[in-house]
Every structure is written in C-alpha cells, then in structure tokens.
Coordinates of N, CA and C in Angstrom, one line a residue:
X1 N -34.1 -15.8 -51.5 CA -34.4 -14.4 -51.7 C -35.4 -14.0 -50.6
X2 N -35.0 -12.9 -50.1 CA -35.9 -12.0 -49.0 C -37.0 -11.9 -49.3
X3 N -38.0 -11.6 -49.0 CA -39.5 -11.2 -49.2 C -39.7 -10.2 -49.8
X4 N -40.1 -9.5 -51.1 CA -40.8 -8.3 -51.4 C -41.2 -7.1 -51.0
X5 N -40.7 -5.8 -50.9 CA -41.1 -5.6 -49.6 C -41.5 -3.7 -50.8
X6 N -42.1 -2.7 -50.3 CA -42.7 -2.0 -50.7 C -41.5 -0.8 -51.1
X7 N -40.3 -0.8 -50.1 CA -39.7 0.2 -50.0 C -38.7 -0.4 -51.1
X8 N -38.4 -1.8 -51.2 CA -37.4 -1.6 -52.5 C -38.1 -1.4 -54.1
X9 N -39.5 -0.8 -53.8 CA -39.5 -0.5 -55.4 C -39.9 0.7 -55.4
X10 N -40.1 1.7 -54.3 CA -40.3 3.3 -54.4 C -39.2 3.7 -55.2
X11 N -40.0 4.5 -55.8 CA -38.7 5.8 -56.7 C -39.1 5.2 -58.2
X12 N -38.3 6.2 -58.6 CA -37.8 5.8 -60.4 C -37.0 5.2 -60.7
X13 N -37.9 4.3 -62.1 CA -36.8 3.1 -62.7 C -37.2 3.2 -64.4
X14 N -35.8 3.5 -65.0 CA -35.5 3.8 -66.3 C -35.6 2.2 -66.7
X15 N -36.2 2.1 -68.0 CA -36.3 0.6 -69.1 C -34.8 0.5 -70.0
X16 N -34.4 -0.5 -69.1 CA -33.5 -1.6 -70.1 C -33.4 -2.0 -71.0
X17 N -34.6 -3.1 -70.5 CA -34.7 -4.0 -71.8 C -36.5 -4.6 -71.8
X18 N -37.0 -4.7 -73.1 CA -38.4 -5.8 -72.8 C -38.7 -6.4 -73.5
X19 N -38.3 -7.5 -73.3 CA -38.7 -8.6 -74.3 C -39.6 -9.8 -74.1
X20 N -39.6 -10.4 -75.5 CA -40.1 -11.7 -75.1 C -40.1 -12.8 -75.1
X21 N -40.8 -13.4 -74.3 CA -39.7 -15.1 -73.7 C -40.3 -15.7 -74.2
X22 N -39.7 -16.9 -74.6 CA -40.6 -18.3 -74.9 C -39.3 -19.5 -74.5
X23 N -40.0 -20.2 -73.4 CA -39.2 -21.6 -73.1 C -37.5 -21.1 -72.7
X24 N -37.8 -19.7 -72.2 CA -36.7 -19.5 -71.3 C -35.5 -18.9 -72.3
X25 N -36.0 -18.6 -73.7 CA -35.3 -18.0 -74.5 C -35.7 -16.3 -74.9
X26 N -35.0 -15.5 -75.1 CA -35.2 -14.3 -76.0 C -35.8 -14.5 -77.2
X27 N -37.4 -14.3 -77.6 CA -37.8 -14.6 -78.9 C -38.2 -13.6 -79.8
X28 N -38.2 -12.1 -79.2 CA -39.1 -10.8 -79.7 C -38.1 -9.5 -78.9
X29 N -38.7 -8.5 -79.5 CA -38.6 -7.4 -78.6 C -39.7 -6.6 -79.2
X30 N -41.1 -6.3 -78.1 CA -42.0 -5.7 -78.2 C -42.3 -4.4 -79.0
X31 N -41.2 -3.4 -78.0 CA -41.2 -2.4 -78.6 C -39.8 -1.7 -78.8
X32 N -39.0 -3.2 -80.0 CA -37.5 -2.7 -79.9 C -36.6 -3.1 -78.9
X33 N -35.7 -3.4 -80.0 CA -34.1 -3.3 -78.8 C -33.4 -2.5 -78.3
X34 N -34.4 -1.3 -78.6 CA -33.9 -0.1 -78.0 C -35.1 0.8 -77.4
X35 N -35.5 -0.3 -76.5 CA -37.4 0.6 -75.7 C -36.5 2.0 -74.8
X36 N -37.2 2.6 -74.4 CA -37.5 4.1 -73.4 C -38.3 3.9 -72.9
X37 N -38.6 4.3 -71.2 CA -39.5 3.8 -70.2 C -38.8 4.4 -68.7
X38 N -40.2 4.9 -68.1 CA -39.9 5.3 -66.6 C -40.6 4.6 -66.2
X39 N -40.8 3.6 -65.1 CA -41.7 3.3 -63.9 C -41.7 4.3 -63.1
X40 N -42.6 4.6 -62.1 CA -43.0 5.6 -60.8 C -43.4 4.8 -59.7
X41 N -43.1 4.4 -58.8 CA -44.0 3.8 -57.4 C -43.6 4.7 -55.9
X42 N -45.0 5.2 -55.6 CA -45.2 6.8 -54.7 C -45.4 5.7 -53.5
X43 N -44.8 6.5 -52.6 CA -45.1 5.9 -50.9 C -46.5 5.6 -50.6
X44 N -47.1 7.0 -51.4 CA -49.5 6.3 -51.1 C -49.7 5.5 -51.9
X45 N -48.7 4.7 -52.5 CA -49.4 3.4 -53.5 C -49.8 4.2 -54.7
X46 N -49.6 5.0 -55.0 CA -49.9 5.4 -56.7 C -48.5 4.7 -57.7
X47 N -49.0 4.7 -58.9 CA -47.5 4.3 -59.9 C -48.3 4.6 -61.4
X48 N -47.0 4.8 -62.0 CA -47.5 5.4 -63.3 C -46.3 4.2 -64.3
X49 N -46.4 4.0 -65.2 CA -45.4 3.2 -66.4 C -45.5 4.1 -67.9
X50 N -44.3 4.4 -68.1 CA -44.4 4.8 -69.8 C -43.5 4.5 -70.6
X51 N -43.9 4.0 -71.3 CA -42.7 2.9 -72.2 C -42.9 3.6 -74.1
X52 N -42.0 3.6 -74.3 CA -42.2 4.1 -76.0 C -41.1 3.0 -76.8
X53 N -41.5 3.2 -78.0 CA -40.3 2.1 -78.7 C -39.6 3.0 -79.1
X54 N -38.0 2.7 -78.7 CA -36.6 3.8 -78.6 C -37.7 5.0 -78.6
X55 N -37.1 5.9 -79.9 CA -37.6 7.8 -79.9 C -38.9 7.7 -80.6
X56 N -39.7 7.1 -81.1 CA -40.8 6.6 -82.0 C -41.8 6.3 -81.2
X57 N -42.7 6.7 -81.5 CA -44.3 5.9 -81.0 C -44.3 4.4 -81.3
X58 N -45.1 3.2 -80.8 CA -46.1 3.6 -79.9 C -45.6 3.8 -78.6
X59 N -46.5 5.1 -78.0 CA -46.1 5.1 -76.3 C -47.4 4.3 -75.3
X60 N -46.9 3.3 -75.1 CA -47.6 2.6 -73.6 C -47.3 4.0 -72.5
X61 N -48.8 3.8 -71.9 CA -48.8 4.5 -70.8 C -50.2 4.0 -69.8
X62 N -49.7 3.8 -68.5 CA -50.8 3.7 -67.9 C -50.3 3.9 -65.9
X63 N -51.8 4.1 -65.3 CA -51.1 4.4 -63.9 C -52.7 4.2 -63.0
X64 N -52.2 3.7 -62.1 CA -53.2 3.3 -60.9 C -52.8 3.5 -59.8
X65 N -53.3 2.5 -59.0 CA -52.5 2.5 -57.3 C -51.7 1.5 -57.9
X66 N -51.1 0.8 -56.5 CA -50.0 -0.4 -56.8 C -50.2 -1.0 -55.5
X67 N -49.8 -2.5 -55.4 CA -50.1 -3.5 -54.1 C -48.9 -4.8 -54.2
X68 N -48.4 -5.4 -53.3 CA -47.5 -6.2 -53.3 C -48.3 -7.9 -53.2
X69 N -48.8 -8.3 -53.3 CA -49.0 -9.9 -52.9 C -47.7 -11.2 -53.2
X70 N -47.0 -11.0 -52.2 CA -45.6 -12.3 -52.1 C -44.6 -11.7 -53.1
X71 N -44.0 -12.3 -53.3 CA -43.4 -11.4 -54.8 C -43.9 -11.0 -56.3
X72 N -45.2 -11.0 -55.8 CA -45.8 -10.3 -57.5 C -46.2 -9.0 -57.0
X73 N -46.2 -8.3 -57.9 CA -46.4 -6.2 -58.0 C -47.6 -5.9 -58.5
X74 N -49.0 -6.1 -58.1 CA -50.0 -5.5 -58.4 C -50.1 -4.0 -59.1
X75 N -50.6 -3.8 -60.8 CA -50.9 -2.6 -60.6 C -52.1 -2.5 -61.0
X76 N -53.0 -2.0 -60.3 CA -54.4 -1.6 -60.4 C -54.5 -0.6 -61.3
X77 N -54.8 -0.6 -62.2 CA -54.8 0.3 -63.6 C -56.0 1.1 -63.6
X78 N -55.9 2.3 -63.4 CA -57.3 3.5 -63.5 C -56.9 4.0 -64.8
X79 N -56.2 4.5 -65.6 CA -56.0 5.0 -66.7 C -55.3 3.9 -67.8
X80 N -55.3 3.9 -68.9 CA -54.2 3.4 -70.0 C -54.6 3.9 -70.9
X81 N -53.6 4.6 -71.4 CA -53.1 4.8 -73.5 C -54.4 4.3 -74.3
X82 N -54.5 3.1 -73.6 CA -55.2 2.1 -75.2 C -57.1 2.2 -74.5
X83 N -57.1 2.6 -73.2 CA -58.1 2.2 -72.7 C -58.9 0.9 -72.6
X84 N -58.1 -0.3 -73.0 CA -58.2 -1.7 -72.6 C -57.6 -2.0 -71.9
X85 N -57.1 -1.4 -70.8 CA -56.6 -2.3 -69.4 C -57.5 -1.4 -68.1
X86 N -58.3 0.0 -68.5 CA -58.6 0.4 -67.6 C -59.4 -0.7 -66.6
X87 N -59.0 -0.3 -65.5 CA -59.9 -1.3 -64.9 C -59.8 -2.2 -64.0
X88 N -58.5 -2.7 -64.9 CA -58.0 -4.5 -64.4 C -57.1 -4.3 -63.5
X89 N -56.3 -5.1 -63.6 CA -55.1 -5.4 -62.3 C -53.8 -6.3 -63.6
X90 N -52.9 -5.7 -63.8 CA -51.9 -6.6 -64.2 C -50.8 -6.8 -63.1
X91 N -50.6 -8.0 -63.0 CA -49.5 -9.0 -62.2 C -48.3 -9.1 -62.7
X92 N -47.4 -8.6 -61.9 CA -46.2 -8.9 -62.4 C -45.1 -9.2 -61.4
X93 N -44.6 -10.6 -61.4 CA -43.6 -11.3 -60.5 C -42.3 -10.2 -60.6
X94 N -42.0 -10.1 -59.4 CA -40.7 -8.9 -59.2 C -39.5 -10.0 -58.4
X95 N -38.4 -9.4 -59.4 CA -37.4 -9.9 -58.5 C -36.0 -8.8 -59.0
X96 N -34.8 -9.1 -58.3 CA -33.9 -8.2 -58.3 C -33.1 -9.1 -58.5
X97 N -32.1 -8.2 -60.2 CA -30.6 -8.8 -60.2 C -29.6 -7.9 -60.5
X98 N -28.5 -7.3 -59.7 CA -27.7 -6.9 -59.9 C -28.1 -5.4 -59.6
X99 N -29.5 -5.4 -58.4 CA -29.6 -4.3 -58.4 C -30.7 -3.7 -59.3
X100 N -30.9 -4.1 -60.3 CA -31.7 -4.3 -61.6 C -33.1 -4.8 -61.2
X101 N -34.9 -4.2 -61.1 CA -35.8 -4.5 -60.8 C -36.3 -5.1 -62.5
X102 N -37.0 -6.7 -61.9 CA -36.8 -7.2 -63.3 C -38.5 -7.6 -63.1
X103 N -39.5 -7.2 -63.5 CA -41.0 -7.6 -63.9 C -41.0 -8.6 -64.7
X104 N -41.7 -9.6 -64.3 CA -42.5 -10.6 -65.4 C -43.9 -10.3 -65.9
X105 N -44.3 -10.8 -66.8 CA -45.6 -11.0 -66.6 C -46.0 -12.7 -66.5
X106 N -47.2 -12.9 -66.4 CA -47.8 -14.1 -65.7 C -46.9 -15.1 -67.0
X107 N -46.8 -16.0 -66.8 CA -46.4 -17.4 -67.9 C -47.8 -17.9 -68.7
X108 N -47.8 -18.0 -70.1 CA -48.9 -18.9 -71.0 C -48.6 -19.7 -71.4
X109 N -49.1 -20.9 -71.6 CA -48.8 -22.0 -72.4 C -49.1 -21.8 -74.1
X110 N -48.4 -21.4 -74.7 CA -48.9 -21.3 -76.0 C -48.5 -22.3 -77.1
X111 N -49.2 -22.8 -78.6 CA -48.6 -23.9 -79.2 C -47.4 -23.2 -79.4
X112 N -46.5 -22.7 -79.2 CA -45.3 -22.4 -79.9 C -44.4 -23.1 -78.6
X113 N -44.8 -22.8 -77.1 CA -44.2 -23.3 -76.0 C -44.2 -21.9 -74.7
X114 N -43.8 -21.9 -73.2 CA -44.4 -21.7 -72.5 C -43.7 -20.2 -72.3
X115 N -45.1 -19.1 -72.6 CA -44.4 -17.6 -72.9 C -44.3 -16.3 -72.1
X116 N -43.9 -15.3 -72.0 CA -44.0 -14.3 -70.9 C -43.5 -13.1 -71.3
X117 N -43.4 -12.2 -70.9 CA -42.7 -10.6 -71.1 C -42.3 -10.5 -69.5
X118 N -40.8 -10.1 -70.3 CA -39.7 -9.6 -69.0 C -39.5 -8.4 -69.2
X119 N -39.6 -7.7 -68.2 CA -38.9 -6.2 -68.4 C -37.8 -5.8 -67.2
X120 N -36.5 -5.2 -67.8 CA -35.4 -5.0 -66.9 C -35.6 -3.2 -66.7
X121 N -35.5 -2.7 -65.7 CA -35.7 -1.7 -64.6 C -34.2 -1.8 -64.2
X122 N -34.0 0.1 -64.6 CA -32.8 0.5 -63.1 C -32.6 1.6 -62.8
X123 N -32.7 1.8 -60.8 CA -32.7 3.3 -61.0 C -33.1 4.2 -61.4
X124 N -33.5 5.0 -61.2 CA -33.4 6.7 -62.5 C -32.6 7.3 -62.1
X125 N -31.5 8.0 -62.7 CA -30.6 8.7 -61.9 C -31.0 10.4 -61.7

C-alpha cells in the first residue's frame, strides 16, 4: 500500500458502517446498523465528523484541525458534542478498500479479547 497522503482524504465522506471489533470479528454496532455520518477534511487542515444513530439521536459531533503521521489521521479536536474530547487528539489508522476510506481506532486489549471501532467512509456524492 502507497503512503497516506493528504489529498486522498479531502472532500466529503458519507458513513457506511461503525462498528465494533473484537479479535477481528463484528461484535456491536455503536450507533446502529443503520448510522448517518459526514466526514469533512478542508485543504487548511480543518475537519468536522457528525455521526447520528440512523434518523434518532445520539448525534456525535466534533471538529478540529487534522494532521497525517504514516498512515494514522490525526484529529485534533477543538470542539465535541460531549465536551470530553475537547482538547485531545484522536488517532485513527486509515486505509482504502474499494475506494471506501475505512478509520480504525487504536486496538485495546480487553478481558473479553483484542478491541477497536472501524468506521467505513465513501464519497459524498
């Protein structure tokens, strides 16, 4: 796989799917099997995320700058919904399938076995 590069994730990307993994299986769906969600990523590094479960609250919302390190997607979070991420930086490994921008988040080891949230991205038309 090519390197990460800034210009394949400008523009808008409508939500797929987000679920959650455990040991490489489908074990949840956060907010539904039927989430709604736009990603934003602007040429000056701004990005915005809003995710809702299907047509129902809760709406995730948050937006910062954004930064690339290797294939993970920095987003430096100035705003959120919940006001517990302002601040931070969430990491999320990026890779492409089928055309399809797919976020992870970082891997945990948990007693249940080893866990993550995947989110599938495509486009906005």
């Amino acid at each position: 796989m090519s390197a990460l590069k800034a210009e394949d994730l400008l523009g808008a990307w409508s939500l797929l799917t987000y679920v959650k993994m455990r040991d490489g299986e489908i074990v949840g769906y956060p907010l539904s099997e039927t989430p709604r969600g736009l990603l934003l990523y602007t040429p000056d590094g701004q990005m915005g995320a809003y995710l809702q479960n299907g047509l129902n609250p809760p709406l995730v919302a948050y937006g910062g700058r954004w930064s690339i390190r290797g294939d993970v997607v920095l987003h430096h979070v100035s705003f959120n919904s919940d006001n517990e991420r302002a601040g931070t930086v969430l990491e999320r490994t990026a890779r492409f399938e089928s055309g399809d921008l797919i976020l992870q988040t970082p891997r945990k080891q948990t007693a249940k076995g080893l866990e993550w949230l995947e989110l599938r991205w495509t486009r906005a038309p």
